[in-house]
Amino acid sequence: MEYNFSDIEQKWQKAWNDANAYAVSNESDKPHYYVLDMFPYPSGAGLHVGHPLGYIASDIYSRYKRQCGFNVLHPMGFDAYGLPAEQYAIQTGQHPEVTTNKNIERYISQLRKIGFCYDWSRSVKTCDPQFYHWTQWAFIQMFNHYYDNVAQKAKPISELVARFEREDPTWATLSEREQQERLMQYRIAYLADTKVNWCPELGTVLANDEVSEGLSVRGGYPVEQRVMRQWCLRVSAYAPRLLEGLDRLDWTDSLKDTQRNWIGRSEGAEMQFDIKKHPSGSPLKGESESEAPITIFTTRADTVFGVTFMVLAPESEYVGRLTTDEQRAEVEQYLAWVKHRTERERIADRKVTGVFSGSYAINPLTNAEIPIYISDYVLAGYGTGAIMAVPAHDSRDYAFAKHFNLPIIPLIEGADVSEQSFDAKEGKMMNSGFLNGLDVKDAIAKMKEYITNTGIGRVTVNYRLRDAIFSRQRYWGEPFPIYYKDGMPYPIPEDCLPLELPAVTEFKPTATGEPPLGHAQVWAWDEKNKKVVDKKLIDNKSVYPLELCTMPGFAGSSAYYLRYMDPHNNEALVSRQANDYWQQVDLYLGGSEHATGHLIYSRFWNKFLFDLGLVCKDEPFRKLINQGMIQGRSNFVYRYIGEGATGNLYVSYNLINNPEYKDKVQPIHVDVNIVHNDVLDITAFRNWMPEFKNATFVFADGTSSEVEDNPYLGAAMPKQYICGWAVEKMSKSMFNVVNPDDVIANYGADTLRLYEMFLGPLEMSKPWDTNGIDGVHRFLKKAWNMYETVTDEQPTKEEFKSLHKLIKKITWDIENFSFNTSIPAFMIAQSELAALKCNKRAILEPFAILLAPYAPHIAEEMYHRCHSLNAQPSTLNSFVIDAQWPELNEAYLVEDTQKYPVQFNGKVRFTLECPKDTPKDEVEKLVLAHEDTARYLAGNAPKKVIVVPGRIVNVVM
RNA sequence: GCCGCGAUGGUGGAAUCGGUAGACACGAAGGACUUAAAAUCCUUUGGCCCGAAACGGCUGUGUGGGUUCAAGUCCCACUCGCGGUACCA
């Protein structure tokens, strides 16, 4: 009976589809379970074998949970907005919607072939107006709410207005515009002039997590700093809750640590430094203003006695008023220089730069006059944008002090600061007045007490987490549901949503530098008629301009997991009922690259919706697992470049270190798809690219003749060319991309699924190496052969033992996400059962059920064969996915005898077999009486005999 | 620099609670079947040593120490690799 995987897989995929087997209902008596894969971006290249790794794992888990009696929600959709489609549109004029939909089609067809149990009727895509309706809606809610820092939750902006009306007599005197401006400082979605990462090549701003090392993550283009008016989300308000919420999540420690670092809580103190009154009268802007103290933030309050200068960030508002007339020209020159520097230059070039402001501050403890500098090593966005510099105990301050020849006062006993600073928070204080002799930790506490009591400062907490910049000067994203009246933003009414993305013919910025939506003709808001109208009608009386920016990539992916609970709801993002049933994502699988982007934003978004009482859980993802990356495994041919090289001779890998070829060959990437088990397909290679058409080879045997005479056959057999290999990123340019479609065509989806799991632990990254796939495929063939005839005979004890060993192992593995170890367990069970010639339904049916989560197609066919050899799907109305997970009966696993490995001084010498439950001292006697014991004791008396019941014996001499 | 993860045969990996290291698979070598090949099946396969043979000895989980009757597993110090992050005061 041949294992025809292609027929089997097509047959059952159709049957499942026809029967709607994977549709999930929100109404069920069963317990619920929600398994989610991270939203893929449908790239033009389609899926490669790395993508399905996590999907296969989550599919196995989903199927297992369903077989255990859960109602399992397991959806899939697409993060459809994004830069690549738009870049492609700019280059080709092809509308991004067209390419995006094409790519989605391709993804869906590839995913379907792998046999996932997704409920496709719940699929969503972010560029669908029915979907982004709720993205826009959430944005309006954020616009209409502020964060109450006392209550630690979002509240309606109307409550704030009411408070202003009640408590602030000036409120009523403000104009509408002034009132709006004031409210803008509180809204969770707000407009602000912020320093942004501007990417000129992409023509848009980017969030911090979209920039890496001064280059855009997508595309790798340079990024510079620019101040622009942008929509922002007040994520920072949620920093304490985002931090504290991590403690209750079942995520890996490494991921939680990454988020903790990104949120960056630091406890410290704000402290005020008085400004020295300038002797020459009034060189500063205004007498009283110039003398107002400046506030700094420090985590090292203990080091105040060692402050020898202060530094302001170039963007600090203190800069203007502290710059003296004498220094003004120099300061302005420095500020100009800082401003034109790109982020990349800043990272690449860490040399000390800065300028003296001309002013002095007074150290509140020593009363010393200390100069105030301006330097870009101090960041405007963190703390107060001003620092007290303690060169002896901060390496950055140290470098600055050395460069400008400023004094360095050591504060910790025994610290040598002649060559470098001593940054560690340990040791005993000195040169520090009343702190002398204290440990650093105690000194910090004492100093905090002192500054609180004297009123020169206060204890505070700072967070590194910044507000998210939410505007993109791009076309292919969600439009903001916002129009501008007198320069101030107003949301369009909620019942007018979705505000659909208008058609444009040009995807580049306009000639006047407006974002691409500037090209849209029908893009103005008619307030009276509540509709989008032609721009020509803008009169700023009843027709107003609409926002031209669109939302960033993370907008659509921040709440999509809620939408799957209730994907067709036209009244709400998710109904209360649906949300109460599913609650939250129980298991979330995806890559760790989303640690500081998506996983922060969606936690924020979810907490906001929670504050509004719209979702029942304040965290979206209860348990999260990161699957490892699948790296590429590249193959190489070795072009001969030594003497007499024709440029078309290739040396087999096993020969390249021979003297005649060593250092005379050049490795060239070769498409891994024309290499099998590191052996090159010569014909395919010659046809691969024109330059290889006339390739000649030195084969593995060291000769160049292409064939070997075959003594048995008139014909000749081809010889082998061995390729070298290396592990690299999977990418087109390395010719190491493997497409799951090809694997499925050659081996079937079940083999692909099994093999991806077989490669190694889910969380670890590993190269895709097809070399082992034959073994997994052979296992399926052998398993398949067991089902040729199925009988109703009673199984033997041994057969039951094999089965129940397998039940125990597979159940444990799935519960613990150890999918790689299940495959050998199946192989072992198969070979045991085959050796016993087992063809009994009582064994083979549970075997098929156990295999079903891993290899659903073949398992379905096996399951049906157990019922009738010729059963058709129509005659059997149940699928293996609904078959009850087999129950473990430990009784079958109990052995009559116990085997003890017997060690002498920790080395295993022989094995002792004795009846089960032999008492400890009896085992000891048996060991000492054993015929081999005397030999290993070699005349020594045993000092001690350790018997671990059921495990091992160790004789200590 | 800081944080996290990892290192086990020729290769991917297993050893789940400190208890027989190398399961399972690939590859390789040898054999059976075959006119031949493919497919399939069987045997061997960490290294070294002794031997006619053995259920013979030694050694062995990145390096160096330690704890323990017993360490791939726990502790300390280090090396290398991977990922993240970086003037965050």
mmCIF file of N, CA, C and O (backbone and C1' of nucleotides) in Angstrom, chain B residues 44-86:
data_model
loop_
_atom_site.group_PDB
_atom_site.id
_atom_site.type_symbol
_atom_site.label_atom_id
_atom_site.label_comp_id
_atom_site.label_asym_id
_atom_site.label_seq_id
_atom_site.Cartn_x
_atom_site.Cartn_y
_atom_site.Cartn_z
ATOM 1 P P U B 44 24.947 -3.520 15.396
ATOM 2 O "O5'" U B 44 26.228 -2.714 14.899
ATOM 3 C "C5'" U B 44 27.530 -3.309 14.957
ATOM 4 C "C4'" U B 44 28.536 -2.388 14.319
ATOM 5 C "C3'" U B 44 28.530 -0.967 14.849
ATOM 6 O "O3'" U B 44 29.228 -0.859 16.076
ATOM 7 C "C1'" U B 44 28.611 -0.913 12.487
ATOM 8 P P U B 45 28.696 0.163 17.187
ATOM 9 O "O5'" U B 45 29.100 1.567 16.546
ATOM 10 C "C5'" U B 45 30.459 1.879 16.234
ATOM 11 C "C4'" U B 45 30.509 3.153 15.436
ATOM 12 C "C3'" U B 45 29.744 4.304 16.043
ATOM 13 O "O3'" U B 45 30.491 4.937 17.076
ATOM 14 C "C1'" U B 45 29.289 4.188 13.724
ATOM 15 P P G B 46 29.753 5.354 18.430
ATOM 16 O "O5'" G B 46 30.453 6.754 18.742
ATOM 17 C "C5'" G B 46 30.338 7.822 17.810
ATOM 18 C "C4'" G B 46 31.323 8.902 18.170
ATOM 19 C "C3'" G B 46 32.762 8.426 18.312
ATOM 20 O "O3'" G B 46 33.415 8.344 17.066
ATOM 21 C "C1'" G B 46 32.185 9.753 20.175
ATOM 22 P P G B 47 34.583 7.283 16.893
ATOM 23 O "O5'" G B 47 35.734 7.892 17.809
ATOM 24 C "C5'" G B 47 36.393 9.105 17.424
ATOM 25 C "C4'" G B 47 37.432 9.445 18.460
ATOM 26 C "C3'" G B 47 38.460 8.354 18.725
ATOM 27 O "O3'" G B 47 39.492 8.369 17.767
ATOM 28 C "C1'" G B 47 37.639 9.149 20.779
ATOM 29 P P C B 48 40.131 6.986 17.354
ATOM 30 O "O5'" C B 48 41.027 6.626 18.620
ATOM 31 C "C5'" C B 48 42.114 7.465 19.007
ATOM 32 C "C4'" C B 48 42.629 7.065 20.357
ATOM 33 C "C3'" C B 48 43.079 5.619 20.495
ATOM 34 O "O3'" C B 48 44.344 5.379 19.909
ATOM 35 C "C1'" C B 48 41.786 6.203 22.373
ATOM 36 P P C B 49 44.617 3.938 19.277
ATOM 37 O "O5'" C B 49 44.727 3.013 20.567
ATOM 38 C "C5'" C B 49 45.795 3.203 21.493
ATOM 39 C "C4'" C B 49 45.593 2.345 22.718
ATOM 40 C "C3'" C B 49 45.546 0.850 22.481
ATOM 41 O "O3'" C B 49 46.827 0.295 22.276
ATOM 42 C "C1'" C B 49 43.852 1.469 24.006
ATOM 43 P P C B 50 46.958 -1.003 21.369
ATOM 44 O "O5'" C B 50 46.397 -2.135 22.325
ATOM 45 C "C5'" C B 50 47.092 -2.479 23.521
ATOM 46 C "C4'" C B 50 46.333 -3.552 24.258
ATOM 47 C "C3'" C B 50 45.961 -4.778 23.442
ATOM 48 O "O3'" C B 50 47.066 -5.654 23.258
ATOM 49 C "C1'" C B 50 44.123 -4.125 24.774
ATOM 50 P P G B 51 47.309 -6.290 21.820
ATOM 51 O "O5'" G B 51 46.182 -7.399 21.729
ATOM 52 C "C5'" G B 51 46.183 -8.515 22.610
ATOM 53 C "C4'" G B 51 44.794 -9.078 22.722
ATOM 54 C "C3'" G B 51 44.199 -9.639 21.433
ATOM 55 O "O3'" G B 51 44.698 -10.923 21.123
ATOM 56 C "C1'" G B 51 42.585 -8.298 22.508
ATOM 57 P P A B 52 44.890 -11.249 19.608
ATOM 58 O "O5'" A B 52 43.493 -11.941 19.284
ATOM 59 C "C5'" A B 52 43.014 -12.062 17.957
ATOM 60 C "C4'" A B 52 41.705 -12.819 17.986
ATOM 61 C "C3'" A B 52 40.569 -12.094 18.703
ATOM 62 O "O3'" A B 52 39.879 -11.227 17.819
ATOM 63 C "C1'" A B 52 40.745 -14.322 19.513
ATOM 64 P P A B 53 39.245 -9.862 18.329
ATOM 65 O "O5'" A B 53 38.060 -10.349 19.285
ATOM 66 C "C5'" A B 53 36.901 -10.981 18.726
ATOM 67 C "C4'" A B 53 36.076 -11.601 19.825
ATOM 68 C "C3'" A B 53 35.550 -10.619 20.867
ATOM 69 O "O3'" A B 53 34.341 -10.026 20.433
ATOM 70 C "C1'" A B 53 36.539 -12.474 21.955
ATOM 71 P P A B 54 33.957 -8.494 20.842
ATOM 72 O "O5'" A B 54 33.478 -8.655 22.354
ATOM 73 C "C5'" A B 54 32.291 -9.395 22.669
ATOM 74 C "C4'" A B 54 32.287 -9.751 24.131
ATOM 75 C "C3'" A B 54 32.225 -8.565 25.090
ATOM 76 O "O3'" A B 54 30.895 -8.153 25.281
ATOM 77 C "C1'" A B 54 33.878 -10.103 25.808
ATOM 78 P P C B 55 30.388 -6.713 24.879
ATOM 79 O "O5'" C B 55 29.241 -6.351 25.920
ATOM 80 C "C5'" C B 55 29.332 -5.281 26.817
ATOM 81 C "C4'" C B 55 29.140 -5.769 28.247
ATOM 82 C "C3'" C B 55 30.344 -6.501 28.828
ATOM 83 O "O3'" C B 55 31.237 -5.601 29.457
ATOM 84 C "C1'" C B 55 28.383 -7.818 29.135
ATOM 85 P P G B 56 32.781 -5.469 29.048
ATOM 86 O "O5'" G B 56 33.565 -5.831 30.376
ATOM 87 C "C5'" G B 56 34.543 -6.833 30.413
ATOM 88 C "C4'" G B 56 35.964 -6.299 30.364
ATOM 89 C "C3'" G B 56 36.166 -4.805 30.565
ATOM 90 O "O3'" G B 56 36.031 -4.408 31.920
ATOM 91 C "C1'" G B 56 37.515 -5.542 28.786
ATOM 92 P P G B 57 35.696 -2.870 32.277
ATOM 93 O "O5'" G B 57 37.058 -2.112 31.977
ATOM 94 C "C5'" G B 57 38.178 -2.280 32.836
ATOM 95 C "C4'" G B 57 39.352 -1.518 32.290
ATOM 96 C "C3'" G B 57 39.171 -0.008 32.228
ATOM 97 O "O3'" G B 57 39.403 0.598 33.478
ATOM 98 C "C1'" G B 57 40.071 -0.768 30.184
ATOM 99 P P C B 58 38.576 1.878 33.898
ATOM 100 O "O5'" C B 58 39.259 3.017 33.024
ATOM 101 C "C5'" C B 58 40.611 3.388 33.270
ATOM 102 C "C4'" C B 58 41.121 4.241 32.145
ATOM 103 C "C3'" C B 58 40.369 5.553 31.922
ATOM 104 O "O3'" C B 58 40.741 6.552 32.840
ATOM 105 C "C1'" C B 58 40.761 4.508 29.837
ATOM 106 P P U B 59 39.662 7.604 33.322
ATOM 107 O "O5'" U B 59 39.421 8.416 31.975
ATOM 108 C "C5'" U B 59 40.456 9.255 31.436
ATOM 109 C "C4'" U B 59 40.043 9.759 30.071
ATOM 110 C "C3'" U B 59 38.771 10.593 30.037
ATOM 111 O "O3'" U B 59 39.026 11.934 30.416
ATOM 112 C "C1'" U B 59 38.707 9.005 28.290
ATOM 113 P P G B 60 37.860 12.766 31.111
ATOM 114 O "O5'" G B 60 36.848 12.997 29.910
ATOM 115 C "C5'" G B 60 37.221 13.847 28.816
ATOM 116 C "C4'" G B 60 36.176 13.743 27.744
ATOM 117 C "C3'" G B 60 34.780 14.163 28.166
ATOM 118 O "O3'" G B 60 34.630 15.564 28.057
ATOM 119 C "C1'" G B 60 34.677 12.104 26.996
ATOM 120 P P U B 61 33.633 16.363 29.008
ATOM 121 O "O5'" U B 61 32.359 16.588 28.093
ATOM 122 C "C5'" U B 61 32.515 17.145 26.785
ATOM 123 C "C4'" U B 61 31.204 17.770 26.357
ATOM 124 C "C3'" U B 61 30.743 18.921 27.250
ATOM 125 O "O3'" U B 61 30.124 19.904 26.434
ATOM 126 C "C1'" U B 61 29.086 17.266 27.198
ATOM 127 P P G B 62 30.201 21.413 26.888
ATOM 128 O "O5'" G B 62 31.683 21.875 26.516
ATOM 129 C "C5'" G B 62 32.173 21.766 25.175
ATOM 130 C "C4'" G B 62 33.262 22.767 24.968
ATOM 131 C "C3'" G B 62 34.184 22.964 26.153
ATOM 132 O "O3'" G B 62 35.198 21.994 26.208
ATOM 133 C "C1'" G B 62 33.462 25.064 25.371
ATOM 134 P P U B 63 35.791 21.557 27.647
ATOM 135 O "O5'" U B 63 36.618 22.847 28.080
ATOM 136 C "C5'" U B 63 37.859 23.176 27.467
ATOM 137 C "C4'" U B 63 38.539 24.264 28.256
ATOM 138 C "C3'" U B 63 38.739 23.964 29.731
ATOM 139 O "O3'" U B 63 39.887 23.162 29.961
ATOM 140 C "C1'" U B 63 37.834 26.129 29.504
ATOM 141 P P G B 64 39.892 22.154 31.204
ATOM 142 O "O5'" G B 64 40.078 23.124 32.456
ATOM 143 C "C5'" G B 64 41.242 23.944 32.547
ATOM 144 C "C4'" G B 64 41.132 24.843 33.742
ATOM 145 C "C3'" G B 64 40.695 24.164 35.035
ATOM 146 O "O3'" G B 64 41.757 23.453 35.637
ATOM 147 C "C1'" G B 64 39.504 26.184 34.764
ATOM 148 P P G B 65 41.426 22.405 36.804
ATOM 149 O "O5'" G B 65 40.960 23.388 37.950
ATOM 150 C "C5'" G B 65 40.341 22.895 39.091
ATOM 151 C "C4'" G B 65 39.850 24.049 39.929
ATOM 152 C "C3'" G B 65 38.846 23.634 40.986
ATOM 153 O "O3'" G B 65 39.494 23.128 42.129
ATOM 154 C "C1'" G B 65 37.954 25.423 39.763
ATOM 155 P P G B 66 39.025 21.695 42.668
ATOM 156 O "O5'" G B 66 37.618 22.041 43.321
ATOM 157 C "C5'" G B 66 37.577 22.985 44.389
ATOM 158 C "C4'" G B 66 36.178 23.473 44.620
ATOM 159 C "C3'" G B 66 35.177 22.448 45.120
ATOM 160 O "O3'" G B 66 35.353 22.163 46.491
ATOM 161 C "C1'" G B 66 34.167 23.819 43.470
ATOM 162 P P U B 67 34.990 20.729 47.058
ATOM 163 O "O5'" U B 67 33.402 20.781 47.077
ATOM 164 C "C5'" U B 67 32.721 21.694 47.936
ATOM 165 C "C4'" U B 67 31.235 21.565 47.727
ATOM 166 C "C3'" U B 67 30.700 20.142 47.844
ATOM 167 O "O3'" U B 67 30.492 19.767 49.194
ATOM 168 C "C1'" U B 67 29.796 21.184 45.920
ATOM 169 P P U B 68 31.009 18.329 49.668
ATOM 170 O "O5'" U B 68 30.044 17.333 48.888
ATOM 171 C "C5'" U B 68 28.643 17.333 49.163
ATOM 172 C "C4'" U B 68 27.946 16.415 48.197
ATOM 173 C "C3'" U B 68 28.542 15.012 48.109
ATOM 174 O "O3'" U B 68 28.106 14.191 49.178
ATOM 175 C "C1'" U B 68 28.107 15.838 45.934
ATOM 176 P P C B 69 29.140 13.145 49.837
ATOM 177 O "O5'" C B 69 29.277 12.026 48.711
ATOM 178 C "C5'" C B 69 30.295 11.034 48.838
ATOM 179 C "C4'" C B 69 30.047 9.958 47.817
ATOM 180 C "C3'" C B 69 29.826 10.463 46.393
ATOM 181 O "O3'" C B 69 31.049 10.696 45.737
ATOM 182 C "C1'" C B 69 28.160 8.873 46.939
ATOM 183 P P A B 70 31.220 11.965 44.811
ATOM 184 O "O5'" A B 70 30.173 11.671 43.648
ATOM 185 C "C5'" A B 70 30.456 10.649 42.692
ATOM 186 C "C4'" A B 70 29.287 10.490 41.759
ATOM 187 C "C3'" A B 70 28.877 11.764 41.030
ATOM 188 O "O3'" A B 70 29.687 11.959 39.894
ATOM 189 C "C1'" A B 70 26.966 10.681 41.904
ATOM 190 P P A B 71 30.060 13.425 39.426
ATOM 191 O "O5'" A B 71 28.648 14.016 38.952
ATOM 192 C "C5'" A B 71 27.945 13.475 37.838
ATOM 193 C "C4'" A B 71 27.514 14.600 36.915
ATOM 194 C "C3'" A B 71 28.661 15.384 36.309
ATOM 195 O "O3'" A B 71 28.276 15.838 35.019
ATOM 196 C "C1'" A B 71 27.357 16.815 37.634
ATOM 197 P P G B 72 28.517 14.923 33.801
ATOM 198 O "O5'" G B 72 28.022 15.839 32.603
ATOM 199 C "C5'" G B 72 28.776 16.999 32.238
ATOM 200 C "C4'" G B 72 27.895 17.954 31.476
ATOM 201 C "C3'" G B 72 26.901 18.724 32.345
ATOM 202 O "O3'" G B 72 27.483 19.892 32.860
ATOM 203 C "C1'" G B 72 25.792 17.788 30.468
ATOM 204 P P U B 73 27.235 20.361 34.347
ATOM 205 O "O5'" U B 73 25.647 20.428 34.434
ATOM 206 C "C5'" U B 73 24.906 21.424 33.713
ATOM 207 C "C4'" U B 73 23.428 21.211 33.954
ATOM 208 C "C3'" U B 73 23.017 21.432 35.404
ATOM 209 O "O3'" U B 73 21.831 22.194 35.467
ATOM 210 C "C1'" U B 73 22.411 19.239 34.686
ATOM 211 P P C B 74 21.997 23.734 35.808
ATOM 212 O "O5'" C B 74 22.405 23.698 37.346
ATOM 213 C "C5'" C B 74 21.416 23.657 38.367
ATOM 214 C "C4'" C B 74 22.072 23.843 39.707
ATOM 215 C "C3'" C B 74 23.184 24.887 39.757
ATOM 216 O "O3'" C B 74 22.653 26.192 39.909
ATOM 217 C "C1'" C B 74 23.937 22.917 40.811
ATOM 218 P P C B 75 23.450 27.446 39.346
ATOM 219 O "O5'" C B 75 24.641 27.603 40.396
ATOM 220 C "C5'" C B 75 24.378 27.994 41.744
ATOM 221 C "C4'" C B 75 25.692 28.139 42.466
ATOM 222 C "C3'" C B 75 26.719 29.024 41.768
ATOM 223 O "O3'" C B 75 26.492 30.390 42.034
ATOM 224 C "C1'" C B 75 27.760 27.014 42.435
ATOM 225 P P C B 76 26.901 31.483 40.906
ATOM 226 O "O5'" C B 76 28.485 31.515 41.050
ATOM 227 C "C5'" C B 76 29.106 32.024 42.229
ATOM 228 C "C4'" C B 76 30.594 31.901 42.100
ATOM 229 C "C3'" C B 76 31.199 32.516 40.847
ATOM 230 O "O3'" C B 76 31.328 33.919 40.936
ATOM 231 C "C1'" C B 76 32.147 30.392 41.209
ATOM 232 P P A B 77 31.259 34.797 39.593
ATOM 233 O "O5'" A B 77 32.630 34.458 38.866
ATOM 234 C "C5'" A B 77 33.866 34.975 39.363
ATOM 235 C "C4'" A B 77 35.011 34.396 38.588
ATOM 236 C "C3'" A B 77 34.993 34.663 37.089
ATOM 237 O "O3'" A B 77 35.434 35.966 36.747
ATOM 238 C "C1'" A B 77 35.517 32.402 37.480
ATOM 239 P P C B 78 34.809 36.667 35.438
ATOM 240 O "O5'" C B 78 35.387 35.776 34.253
ATOM 241 C "C5'" C B 78 36.722 35.945 33.804
ATOM 242 C "C4'" C B 78 37.141 34.803 32.928
ATOM 243 C "C3'" C B 78 36.684 34.848 31.482
ATOM 244 O "O3'" C B 78 37.427 35.768 30.701
ATOM 245 C "C1'" C B 78 36.503 32.642 32.299
ATOM 246 P P U B 79 36.771 36.380 29.372
ATOM 247 O "O5'" U B 79 36.843 35.159 28.358
ATOM 248 C "C5'" U B 79 38.107 34.706 27.856
ATOM 249 C "C4'" U B 79 37.880 33.599 26.852
ATOM 250 C "C3'" U B 79 36.922 33.937 25.715
ATOM 251 O "O3'" U B 79 37.557 34.653 24.680
ATOM 252 C "C1'" U B 79 36.352 31.828 26.616
ATOM 253 P P C B 80 36.723 35.757 23.878
ATOM 254 O "O5'" C B 80 35.842 34.879 22.888
ATOM 255 C "C5'" C B 80 36.461 34.090 21.875
ATOM 256 C "C4'" C B 80 35.489 33.049 21.381
ATOM 257 C "C3'" C B 80 34.211 33.586 20.757
ATOM 258 O "O3'" C B 80 34.392 34.001 19.418
ATOM 259 C "C1'" C B 80 33.669 31.847 22.262
ATOM 260 P P G B 81 33.479 35.188 18.851
ATOM 261 O "O5'" G B 81 32.065 34.492 18.642
ATOM 262 C "C5'" G B 81 31.899 33.516 17.619
ATOM 263 C "C4'" G B 81 30.536 32.891 17.724
ATOM 264 C "C3'" G B 81 29.357 33.851 17.627
ATOM 265 O "O3'" G B 81 29.068 34.206 16.290
ATOM 266 C "C1'" G B 81 29.000 32.363 19.421
ATOM 267 P P C B 82 28.384 35.606 15.977
ATOM 268 O "O5'" C B 82 26.882 35.391 16.456
ATOM 269 C "C5'" C B 82 26.000 34.507 15.762
ATOM 270 C "C4'" C B 82 24.714 34.350 16.523
ATOM 271 C "C3'" C B 82 23.923 35.632 16.742
ATOM 272 O "O3'" C B 82 23.195 36.028 15.597
ATOM 273 C "C1'" C B 82 24.004 34.430 18.764
ATOM 274 P P G B 83 22.937 37.583 15.324
ATOM 275 O "O5'" G B 83 21.853 37.948 16.423
ATOM 276 C "C5'" G B 83 20.522 37.472 16.291
ATOM 277 C "C4'" G B 83 19.726 37.792 17.521
ATOM 278 C "C3'" G B 83 19.605 39.266 17.872
ATOM 279 O "O3'" G B 83 18.664 39.946 17.067
ATOM 280 C "C1'" G B 83 20.073 38.043 19.824
ATOM 281 P P G B 84 18.875 41.530 16.796
ATOM 282 O "O5'" G B 84 18.512 42.190 18.190
ATOM 283 C "C5'" G B 84 17.172 42.156 18.664
ATOM 284 C "C4'" G B 84 17.114 42.627 20.085
ATOM 285 C "C3'" G B 84 17.528 44.073 20.316
ATOM 286 O "O3'" G B 84 16.485 44.971 20.012
ATOM 287 C "C1'" G B 84 18.546 42.705 21.944
ATOM 288 P P U B 85 16.798 46.429 19.453
ATOM 289 O "O5'" U B 85 17.559 47.103 20.673
ATOM 290 C "C5'" U B 85 16.832 47.565 21.807
ATOM 291 C "C4'" U B 85 17.789 48.013 22.875
ATOM 292 C "C3'" U B 85 18.713 49.158 22.482
ATOM 293 O "O3'" U B 85 18.064 50.421 22.522
ATOM 294 C "C1'" U B 85 19.967 47.497 23.567
ATOM 295 P P A B 86 18.455 51.530 21.473
ATOM 296 O "O5'" A B 86 19.735 52.156 22.176
ATOM 297 C "C5'" A B 86 19.604 52.769 23.448
ATOM 298 C "C4'" A B 86 20.946 52.804 24.100
ATOM 299 C "C3'" A B 86 21.941 53.753 23.477
ATOM 300 O "O3'" A B 86 21.697 55.072 23.917
ATOM 301 C "C1'" A B 86 22.995 51.708 24.021
#
